[in-house]
mmCIF file of C-alpha atoms in Angstrom:
data_model
loop_
_atom_site.group_PDB
_atom_site.id
_atom_site.type_symbol
_atom_site.label_atom_id
_atom_site.label_comp_id
_atom_site.label_asym_id
_atom_site.label_seq_id
_atom_site.Cartn_x
_atom_site.Cartn_y
_atom_site.Cartn_z
ATOM 1 C CA MET A 1 -0.113 -0.106 0.011
ATOM 2 C CA VAL A 2 1.584 3.190 -0.927
ATOM 3 C CA GLU A 3 0.789 6.281 1.802
ATOM 4 C CA LEU A 4 0.517 9.561 0.173
ATOM 5 C CA LYS A 5 1.684 12.268 2.460
ATOM 6 C CA THR A 6 0.362 15.512 3.337
ATOM 7 C CA ASP A 7 2.184 18.961 2.448
ATOM 8 C CA THR A 8 2.773 19.153 6.367
ATOM 9 C CA SER A 9 4.030 15.647 6.649
ATOM 10 C CA ILE A 10 6.598 16.453 3.495
ATOM 11 C CA ASP A 11 7.885 19.482 5.104
ATOM 12 C CA ALA A 12 8.493 17.258 8.388
ATOM 13 C CA MET A 13 10.265 14.826 6.124
ATOM 14 C CA TYR A 14 12.283 17.804 4.925
ATOM 15 C CA GLU A 15 13.576 18.736 8.311
ATOM 16 C CA ALA A 16 14.658 14.675 8.632
ATOM 17 C CA GLY A 17 16.291 14.990 5.225
ATOM 18 C CA GLN A 18 18.432 18.117 6.206
ATOM 19 C CA VAL A 19 20.021 16.130 9.096
ATOM 20 C CA VAL A 20 20.928 13.443 6.439
ATOM 21 C CA GLY A 21 22.299 16.120 4.547
ATOM 22 C CA ARG A 22 24.238 17.360 6.925
ATOM 23 C CA ALA A 23 25.421 14.130 8.025
ATOM 24 C CA LEU A 24 26.636 13.214 4.452
ATOM 25 C CA THR A 25 28.487 16.514 4.336
ATOM 26 C CA ALA A 26 30.500 15.925 7.311
ATOM 27 C CA VAL A 27 31.179 12.523 6.579
ATOM 28 C CA ARG A 28 32.672 13.538 2.959
ATOM 29 C CA GLU A 29 34.601 16.391 4.622
ATOM 30 C CA ALA A 30 36.112 14.035 7.200
ATOM 31 C CA ALA A 31 36.940 11.114 4.676
ATOM 32 C CA ASP A 32 40.757 11.099 3.980
ATOM 33 C CA VAL A 33 43.580 8.868 3.340
ATOM 34 C CA GLY A 34 44.270 7.181 6.825
ATOM 35 C CA VAL A 35 40.809 7.741 8.453
ATOM 36 C CA SER A 36 38.996 4.515 9.278
ATOM 37 C CA LEU A 37 35.441 3.736 8.240
ATOM 38 C CA LEU A 38 34.591 3.468 11.970
ATOM 39 C CA GLU A 39 35.813 7.106 12.522
ATOM 40 C CA LEU A 40 33.217 8.174 9.961
ATOM 41 C CA ASP A 41 30.656 6.223 11.325
ATOM 42 C CA GLU A 42 31.058 8.199 14.415
ATOM 43 C CA VAL A 43 31.155 11.467 12.572
ATOM 44 C CA ALA A 44 27.476 10.513 11.494
ATOM 45 C CA HIS A 45 26.450 9.435 14.666
ATOM 46 C CA ASP A 46 27.561 12.837 16.275
ATOM 47 C CA VAL A 47 25.227 14.670 13.726
ATOM 48 C CA LEU A 48 22.361 12.319 14.903
ATOM 49 C CA ARG A 49 22.925 13.136 18.471
ATOM 50 C CA SER A 50 23.355 16.786 18.026
ATOM 51 C CA ALA A 51 19.921 17.098 15.783
ATOM 52 C CA GLY A 52 18.245 14.571 18.322
ATOM 53 C CA ALA A 53 17.500 12.176 15.715
ATOM 54 C CA GLY A 54 17.524 8.649 15.476
ATOM 55 C CA SER A 55 18.962 6.015 13.124
ATOM 56 C CA PRO A 56 16.699 3.659 11.044
ATOM 57 C CA PHE A 57 20.057 1.731 10.050
ATOM 58 C CA LEU A 58 21.298 0.862 13.346
ATOM 59 C CA GLY A 59 19.821 -2.267 14.570
ATOM 60 C CA TYR A 60 17.961 -2.805 11.069
ATOM 61 C CA HIS A 61 17.434 -6.564 10.453
ATOM 62 C CA PRO A 62 15.811 -7.608 7.174
ATOM 63 C CA SER A 63 15.399 -11.297 6.282
ATOM 64 C CA PHE A 64 18.149 -11.532 4.112
ATOM 65 C CA ALA A 65 20.630 -10.416 6.630
ATOM 66 C CA PRO A 66 22.113 -12.903 9.506
ATOM 67 C CA THR A 67 22.659 -10.027 11.866
ATOM 68 C CA PRO A 68 21.214 -6.510 12.630
ATOM 69 C CA PHE A 69 23.161 -3.780 11.055
ATOM 70 C CA PRO A 70 25.490 -2.514 13.605
ATOM 71 C CA ALA A 71 25.990 1.055 12.455
ATOM 72 C CA VAL A 72 24.354 4.064 11.611
ATOM 73 C CA LEU A 73 26.291 4.745 8.332
ATOM 74 C CA ILE A 74 26.723 2.597 5.458
ATOM 75 C CA THR A 75 30.251 2.654 3.821
ATOM 76 C CA SER A 76 30.904 0.559 0.528
ATOM 77 C CA VAL A 77 34.420 0.885 -0.480
ATOM 78 C CA ASN A 78 35.589 0.052 -4.323
ATOM 79 C CA ASP A 79 34.069 -3.200 -5.415
ATOM 80 C CA ALA A 80 31.264 -2.987 -2.745
ATOM 81 C CA ILE A 81 28.035 -1.893 -4.212
ATOM 82 C CA VAL A 82 26.064 -1.103 -1.274
ATOM 83 C CA HIS A 83 25.414 -2.083 2.202
ATOM 84 C CA GLY A 84 29.126 -2.196 3.339
ATOM 85 C CA ILE A 85 29.631 -2.072 7.293
ATOM 86 C CA PRO A 86 31.922 0.400 8.671
ATOM 87 C CA THR A 87 35.053 -1.358 9.957
ATOM 88 C CA GLY A 88 38.783 -0.275 10.891
ATOM 89 C CA TYR A 89 39.652 -0.416 7.275
ATOM 90 C CA ARG A 90 41.552 2.853 6.797
ATOM 91 C CA LEU A 91 40.952 4.858 3.630
ATOM 92 C CA ARG A 92 43.721 4.683 0.951
ATOM 93 C CA ASP A 93 44.591 6.999 -1.807
ATOM 94 C CA GLY A 94 42.328 6.488 -4.607
ATOM 95 C CA ASP A 95 39.722 4.639 -2.900
ATOM 96 C CA LEU A 96 36.191 5.205 -4.231
ATOM 97 C CA LEU A 97 33.712 5.339 -1.388
ATOM 98 C CA SER A 98 30.023 5.202 -1.407
ATOM 99 C CA ILE A 99 28.317 6.401 1.932
ATOM 100 C CA ASP A 100 24.622 6.010 2.535
ATOM 101 C CA PHE A 101 23.032 7.310 5.616
ATOM 102 C CA GLY A 102 19.365 7.752 7.118
ATOM 103 C CA ALA A 103 17.868 9.774 9.939
ATOM 104 C CA GLU A 104 14.511 9.497 11.628
ATOM 105 C CA LEU A 105 13.335 12.945 13.020
ATOM 106 C CA GLY A 106 9.756 13.442 14.638
ATOM 107 C CA GLY A 107 8.467 10.027 13.454
ATOM 108 C CA TRP A 108 9.851 10.517 9.709
ATOM 109 C CA VAL A 109 12.625 9.323 7.585
ATOM 110 C CA GLY A 110 15.281 10.955 5.156
ATOM 111 C CA ASP A 111 17.558 8.639 3.383
ATOM 112 C CA SER A 112 20.254 9.563 0.931
ATOM 113 C CA ALA A 113 23.613 8.492 -0.528
ATOM 114 C CA VAL A 114 26.692 9.976 -2.380
ATOM 115 C CA SER A 115 29.841 8.493 -3.946
ATOM 116 C CA PHE A 116 33.278 10.261 -4.098
ATOM 117 C CA ILE A 117 36.909 9.581 -4.563
ATOM 118 C CA VAL A 118 39.312 9.993 -1.594
ATOM 119 C CA GLY A 119 42.595 11.387 -2.517
ATOM 120 C CA ARG A 120 43.982 11.334 -6.090
ATOM 121 C CA PRO A 121 41.057 10.360 -8.351
ATOM 122 C CA ARG A 122 41.370 8.067 -11.403
ATOM 123 C CA ALA A 123 39.716 9.413 -14.549
ATOM 124 C CA ALA A 124 37.632 6.014 -14.945
ATOM 125 C CA ASP A 125 36.058 6.512 -11.252
ATOM 126 C CA VAL A 126 35.383 10.325 -12.045
ATOM 127 C CA ARG A 127 33.339 8.974 -15.022
ATOM 128 C CA LEU A 128 31.716 6.612 -13.203
ATOM 129 C CA VAL A 129 30.599 8.825 -9.990
ATOM 130 C CA GLU A 130 29.568 11.500 -12.571
ATOM 131 C CA THR A 131 27.409 9.164 -14.295
ATOM 132 C CA THR A 132 25.832 7.953 -11.301
ATOM 133 C CA GLU A 133 25.052 11.455 -10.259
ATOM 134 C CA ARG A 134 23.383 11.994 -13.868
ATOM 135 C CA ALA A 135 21.236 8.908 -13.474
ATOM 136 C CA LEU A 136 19.894 10.268 -10.258
ATOM 137 C CA ALA A 137 19.534 13.595 -11.741
ATOM 138 C CA ALA A 138 17.412 11.880 -14.804
ATOM 139 C CA GLY A 139 15.273 9.984 -12.376
ATOM 140 C CA ILE A 140 14.394 12.957 -10.204
ATOM 141 C CA GLU A 141 13.418 14.925 -13.289
ATOM 142 C CA ALA A 142 11.250 12.080 -14.398
ATOM 143 C CA ALA A 143 9.312 11.963 -11.005
ATOM 144 C CA VAL A 144 6.464 14.200 -11.615
ATOM 145 C CA VAL A 145 2.761 13.831 -11.303
ATOM 146 C CA GLY A 146 1.137 12.300 -14.339
ATOM 147 C CA ASN A 147 4.596 10.110 -14.988
ATOM 148 C CA ARG A 148 4.831 6.308 -13.842
ATOM 149 C CA ILE A 149 7.393 4.545 -11.891
ATOM 150 C CA GLY A 150 8.657 3.014 -15.085
ATOM 151 C CA ASP A 151 9.418 6.390 -16.496
ATOM 152 C CA ILE A 152 11.702 7.013 -13.391
ATOM 153 C CA ALA A 153 13.334 3.610 -14.069
ATOM 154 C CA HIS A 154 13.722 4.050 -17.922
ATOM 155 C CA ALA A 155 15.307 7.400 -17.428
ATOM 156 C CA ILE A 156 17.872 5.702 -14.768
ATOM 157 C CA GLY A 157 18.698 2.762 -16.930
ATOM 158 C CA THR A 158 18.933 4.913 -19.986
ATOM 159 C CA VAL A 159 21.894 6.893 -18.594
ATOM 160 C CA CYS A 160 23.486 4.044 -17.003
ATOM 161 C CA ARG A 161 23.311 1.785 -20.259
ATOM 162 C CA ALA A 162 24.430 4.794 -22.867
ATOM 163 C CA ALA A 163 27.453 4.904 -20.501
ATOM 164 C CA GLY A 164 28.313 1.052 -20.624
ATOM 165 C CA TYR A 165 27.857 0.656 -16.996
ATOM 166 C CA GLY A 166 26.028 -2.432 -15.279
ATOM 167 C CA ILE A 167 23.084 -2.053 -12.998
ATOM 168 C CA PRO A 168 22.765 -4.760 -10.159
ATOM 169 C CA ASP A 169 19.901 -6.798 -10.797
ATOM 170 C CA GLY A 170 16.905 -6.564 -8.342
ATOM 171 C CA PHE A 171 18.344 -3.473 -6.174
ATOM 172 C CA GLY A 172 16.777 -0.077 -6.349
ATOM 173 C CA GLY A 173 14.759 2.624 -4.754
ATOM 174 C CA HIS A 174 11.778 2.227 -2.775
ATOM 175 C CA GLY A 175 8.921 4.714 -1.052
ATOM 176 C CA VAL A 176 10.020 6.195 2.257
ATOM 177 C CA GLY A 177 7.841 7.774 5.017
ATOM 178 C CA ARG A 178 7.332 6.505 8.537
ATOM 179 C CA ARG A 179 9.595 3.728 7.751
ATOM 180 C CA MET A 180 12.748 3.330 5.691
ATOM 181 C CA HIS A 181 11.281 0.966 3.165
ATOM 182 C CA GLU A 182 7.754 1.537 1.861
ATOM 183 C CA ASP A 183 5.730 0.768 -1.165
ATOM 184 C CA PRO A 184 6.507 1.113 -4.000
ATOM 185 C CA PRO A 185 9.734 -0.348 -5.340
ATOM 186 C CA VAL A 186 11.551 1.873 -7.754
ATOM 187 C CA PRO A 187 13.641 -0.062 -10.010
ATOM 188 C CA ASN A 188 16.844 1.364 -11.776
ATOM 189 C CA GLU A 189 15.777 0.153 -15.476
ATOM 190 C CA GLY A 190 12.183 -0.162 -16.898
ATOM 191 C CA ARG A 191 9.859 0.671 -19.523
ATOM 192 C CA PRO A 192 8.232 4.168 -19.910
ATOM 193 C CA GLY A 193 4.977 4.320 -19.458
ATOM 194 C CA ARG A 194 4.517 1.021 -17.000
ATOM 195 C CA GLY A 195 3.784 1.004 -13.444
ATOM 196 C CA LEU A 196 2.211 2.540 -10.826
ATOM 197 C CA PRO A 197 0.974 6.498 -11.691
ATOM 198 C CA LEU A 198 3.076 9.122 -9.772
ATOM 199 C CA ARG A 199 0.399 11.428 -7.451
ATOM 200 C CA HIS A 200 1.099 14.227 -5.202
ATOM 201 C CA GLY A 201 2.241 13.168 -1.927
ATOM 202 C CA MET A 202 4.380 10.049 -2.919
ATOM 203 C CA VAL A 203 7.702 9.976 -1.494
ATOM 204 C CA LEU A 204 10.231 7.909 -3.084
ATOM 205 C CA ALA A 205 14.149 7.171 -2.370
ATOM 206 C CA ILE A 206 15.363 7.297 -5.968
ATOM 207 C CA GLU A 207 19.084 5.662 -5.841
ATOM 208 C CA PRO A 208 20.748 4.355 -9.144
ATOM 209 C CA MET A 209 23.784 1.827 -8.603
ATOM 210 C CA LEU A 210 26.364 1.435 -11.204
ATOM 211 C CA ILE A 211 29.064 -1.305 -12.013
ATOM 212 C CA ALA A 212 32.075 -0.026 -14.017
ATOM 213 C CA SER A 213 32.595 -3.247 -15.928
ATOM 214 C CA GLY A 214 28.959 -3.095 -17.405
ATOM 215 C CA ALA A 215 28.300 -6.638 -15.673
ATOM 216 C CA ASP A 216 24.828 -6.730 -13.715
ATOM 217 C CA ASP A 217 25.797 -9.514 -11.189
ATOM 218 C CA TYR A 218 27.279 -9.439 -7.694
ATOM 219 C CA HIS A 219 27.369 -11.306 -4.344
ATOM 220 C CA ALA A 220 26.898 -11.209 -0.594
ATOM 221 C CA ALA A 221 30.302 -10.803 1.258
ATOM 222 C CA SER A 222 30.896 -13.192 4.263
ATOM 223 C CA ASP A 223 29.392 -10.412 6.614
ATOM 224 C CA GLY A 224 25.909 -11.231 4.973
ATOM 225 C CA TRP A 225 25.587 -7.606 4.288
ATOM 226 C CA THR A 226 27.924 -6.271 1.759
ATOM 227 C CA LEU A 227 27.010 -6.576 -1.666
ATOM 228 C CA ARG A 228 30.148 -6.777 -3.929
ATOM 229 C CA THR A 229 30.930 -6.889 -7.671
ATOM 230 C CA ASN A 230 31.677 -10.538 -9.062
ATOM 231 C CA ASP A 231 34.496 -9.129 -11.202
ATOM 232 C CA GLY A 232 36.221 -7.017 -8.634
ATOM 233 C CA SER A 233 35.082 -3.967 -10.731
ATOM 234 C CA ARG A 234 34.150 -0.487 -9.098
ATOM 235 C CA ALA A 235 30.920 0.455 -8.149
ATOM 236 C CA ALA A 236 28.935 3.776 -7.167
ATOM 237 C CA HIS A 237 25.811 5.128 -5.554
ATOM 238 C CA ALA A 238 23.991 8.049 -5.360
ATOM 239 C CA GLU A 239 20.262 8.607 -3.566
ATOM 240 C CA HIS A 240 17.711 11.365 -2.736
ATOM 241 C CA THR A 241 14.740 11.407 -0.804
ATOM 242 C CA VAL A 242 12.115 13.002 -3.250
ATOM 243 C CA ALA A 243 8.570 13.869 -2.887
ATOM 244 C CA ILE A 244 6.299 14.111 -5.851
ATOM 245 C CA THR A 245 4.115 17.629 -5.808
ATOM 246 C CA ASP A 246 2.023 19.186 -8.100
ATOM 247 C CA SER A 247 4.916 21.921 -8.616
ATOM 248 C CA GLY A 248 7.406 19.064 -9.421
ATOM 249 C CA PRO A 249 9.855 16.793 -7.406
ATOM 250 C CA ARG A 250 10.980 18.395 -4.393
ATOM 251 C CA VAL A 251 14.415 16.793 -3.030
ATOM 252 C CA LEU A 252 14.156 16.509 0.645
ATOM 253 C CA THR A 253 17.773 15.558 1.274
ATOM 254 C CA ALA A 254 19.280 18.191 -0.799
ATOM 255 C CA ARG A 255 22.809 18.932 0.420
#
């Protein structure tokens, strides 16, 4: 069931989204060669504490995972696509880091992600990250009243495939609101004009994930959470929480 949010609820979700934006900005500023992923998790945790917000990630335990998620920040490095658990790993020059973060404030959730290179960038990684951001922008542009879920999926998939990148099968965006994951699912590839019609009050987490080699396959790492590319190629992830409104898409997690 898809819940349509009131304008007042969307404003409240914007406040949660701004906590997310501040945390991602703080983590990105702190990420440097030699900094550990656990230290970045603590930076994000500090933002939650200062805002009086909670974490929808910490303790989250879906059916596919062997254990609850142990952190407030997701940190996926190089060949990790999504769901990377922060560890004592210290960032190295040229690492491609994707960070995904959520905040719960006043009973509403915001969810967003960004990818970037630590230290000296490789041209191939820059192109991958830029294309991921373009795919996200295309998906947001398609998130208008009168379109359908398939239009968002088609916009994202068109950018990804035209650049020669892979799209992890079965993973994509989702509705968001009182809970981190709500209906409807938002695929990263699909046919235009198909799927659920977009209506004022729908709020979606739109999140393209790209694999550099062009392959779509992946596997779960031994921790049961981290998804890694099968061929070891690098991956990138970008996400915003977006409200569908009669005046156009409203990005609630804008940084």
